[in-house]
Amino acid sequence: MASKRVTASALDWGAMALKVRPEQKNGFNGLKMKVDKHLRAVNSLPADLPKVDFAAYKSRIAVPGMVDNFEKAYAGLQIPYPSDQGRLAEIDAQAVQVKAGYETFVAESNTRIAGYTTEIDAQAVQVKAGYEAFVAESNTRIAGYTTEIDAQAVQVKAGYDWPSGTP
């Protein structure tokens, strides 16, 4: 029976702690404390059944054969090591389903991301074209204003006859 005793946890608590969301840390810590408490309680018990001094009971109990029957029953007592009762296979099947759902979600997300990237690129092209049109129109207007200012400057240099303010 001692060879079947659980001495180490099958869980990697450190790796699990990294995967737990911050808002669920308290529940995770509570679960770990319960598991550790149970493991300490199990480890505090002896690995083998305690030895019983049946000779002392034979000398004190007057009923013939009673102690012998108890001794046979005690010697034949076998406490079975608990099995997973099919739960590990169930958990593995659930993990496969969750992984498939996760992979589907990732594939759909990547498709949406590709669509959004295409849409953003198309909008960037439109914005760039609009900006270039704005710059071209602004340059045309500035050139027109420059031409108008240059024409007025030529008139001033040529001795433009300003209207007099005196009659």
Short mmCIF file of C-alpha atoms in Angstrom, two decimals, residues 57-151:
data_model
loop_
_atom_site.label_atom_id
_atom_site.label_comp_id
_atom_site.label_asym_id
_atom_site.label_seq_id
_atom_site.Cartn_x
_atom_site.Cartn_y
_atom_site.Cartn_z
CA TYR A 57 -7.66 -9.55 22.82
CA LYS A 58 -7.81 -13.38 22.94
CA SER A 59 -6.81 -13.32 26.59
CA ARG A 60 -9.50 -10.74 27.44
CA ILE A 61 -12.47 -11.82 25.27
CA ALA A 62 -14.26 -14.93 26.48
CA VAL A 63 -16.25 -15.68 23.29
CA PRO A 64 -14.42 -18.49 21.49
CA GLY A 65 -13.50 -17.81 17.85
CA MET A 66 -14.60 -14.18 17.87
CA VAL A 67 -11.07 -12.75 17.93
CA ASP A 68 -9.95 -15.34 15.34
CA ASN A 69 -12.74 -14.20 13.00
CA PHE A 70 -11.75 -10.55 13.47
CA GLU A 71 -8.10 -11.44 12.88
CA LYS A 72 -8.93 -13.22 9.59
CA ALA A 73 -11.14 -10.34 8.45
CA TYR A 74 -8.49 -7.78 9.39
CA ALA A 75 -5.76 -9.72 7.56
CA GLY A 76 -7.97 -9.95 4.46
CA LEU A 77 -8.81 -6.25 4.48
CA GLN A 78 -7.68 -4.61 1.27
CA ILE A 79 -8.39 -0.94 0.73
CA PRO A 80 -8.47 -0.29 -2.99
CA TYR A 81 -6.57 2.64 -4.42
CA PRO A 82 -9.10 5.02 -5.98
CA SER A 83 -9.16 5.15 -9.75
CA ASP A 84 -10.08 8.07 -11.97
CA GLN A 85 -13.48 6.41 -12.66
CA GLY A 86 -13.36 7.47 -16.31
CA ARG A 87 -13.08 11.16 -15.48
CA LEU A 88 -9.64 11.62 -17.06
CA ALA A 89 -10.92 10.39 -20.43
CA GLU A 90 -13.90 12.72 -20.07
CA ILE A 91 -11.61 15.64 -19.29
CA ASP A 92 -9.36 14.77 -22.24
CA ALA A 93 -12.40 14.67 -24.55
CA GLN A 94 -13.52 18.04 -23.24
CA ALA A 95 -10.01 19.41 -23.82
CA VAL A 96 -10.15 18.25 -27.45
CA GLN A 97 -13.49 20.02 -27.89
CA VAL A 98 -12.23 23.21 -26.29
CA LYS A 99 -9.08 23.12 -28.41
CA ALA A 100 -11.16 22.69 -31.57
CA GLY A 101 -13.31 25.66 -30.54
CA TYR A 102 -10.19 27.68 -29.82
CA GLU A 103 -8.66 26.83 -33.20
CA THR A 104 -11.93 27.75 -34.96
CA PHE A 105 -12.03 31.05 -33.10
CA VAL A 106 -8.41 31.82 -34.00
CA ALA A 107 -9.02 30.99 -37.68
CA GLU A 108 -12.15 33.19 -37.76
CA SER A 109 -10.29 35.98 -35.98
CA ASN A 110 -7.41 35.81 -38.46
CA THR A 111 -9.94 36.03 -41.31
CA ARG A 112 -11.58 39.08 -39.72
CA ILE A 113 -8.16 40.65 -39.13
CA ALA A 114 -7.26 40.13 -42.79
CA GLY A 115 -10.56 41.77 -43.83
CA TYR A 116 -9.98 44.71 -41.50
CA THR A 117 -6.43 45.10 -42.78
CA THR A 118 -7.70 45.18 -46.37
CA GLU A 119 -10.35 47.74 -45.41
CA ILE A 120 -7.78 49.90 -43.61
CA ASP A 121 -5.44 49.73 -46.60
CA ALA A 122 -8.29 50.78 -48.95
CA GLN A 123 -9.17 53.68 -46.68
CA ALA A 124 -5.52 54.69 -46.49
CA VAL A 125 -5.40 54.81 -50.30
CA GLN A 126 -8.53 56.97 -50.35
CA VAL A 127 -7.15 59.32 -47.70
CA LYS A 128 -3.83 59.58 -49.55
CA ALA A 129 -5.65 60.32 -52.86
CA GLY A 130 -7.80 62.95 -51.13
CA TYR A 131 -4.74 64.51 -49.54
CA GLU A 132 -2.89 64.60 -52.87
CA ALA A 133 -5.94 66.20 -54.55
CA PHE A 134 -6.14 68.77 -51.75
CA VAL A 135 -2.43 69.58 -52.09
CA ALA A 136 -2.75 69.92 -55.89
CA GLU A 137 -5.78 72.21 -55.57
CA SER A 138 -4.06 74.26 -52.88
CA ASN A 139 -0.95 74.63 -55.05
CA THR A 140 -3.15 75.74 -57.99
CA ARG A 141 -4.88 78.36 -55.82
CA ILE A 142 -1.58 79.56 -54.41
CA ALA A 143 -0.19 79.84 -57.94
CA GLY A 144 -3.27 81.89 -58.97
CA TYR A 145 -2.86 84.19 -55.98
CA THR A 146 0.83 84.53 -56.74
CA THR A 147 0.02 85.47 -60.37
CA GLU A 148 -2.52 88.06 -59.20
CA ILE A 149 -0.05 89.56 -56.70
CA ASP A 150 2.66 89.64 -59.37
CA ALA A 151 0.29 91.47 -61.75
#
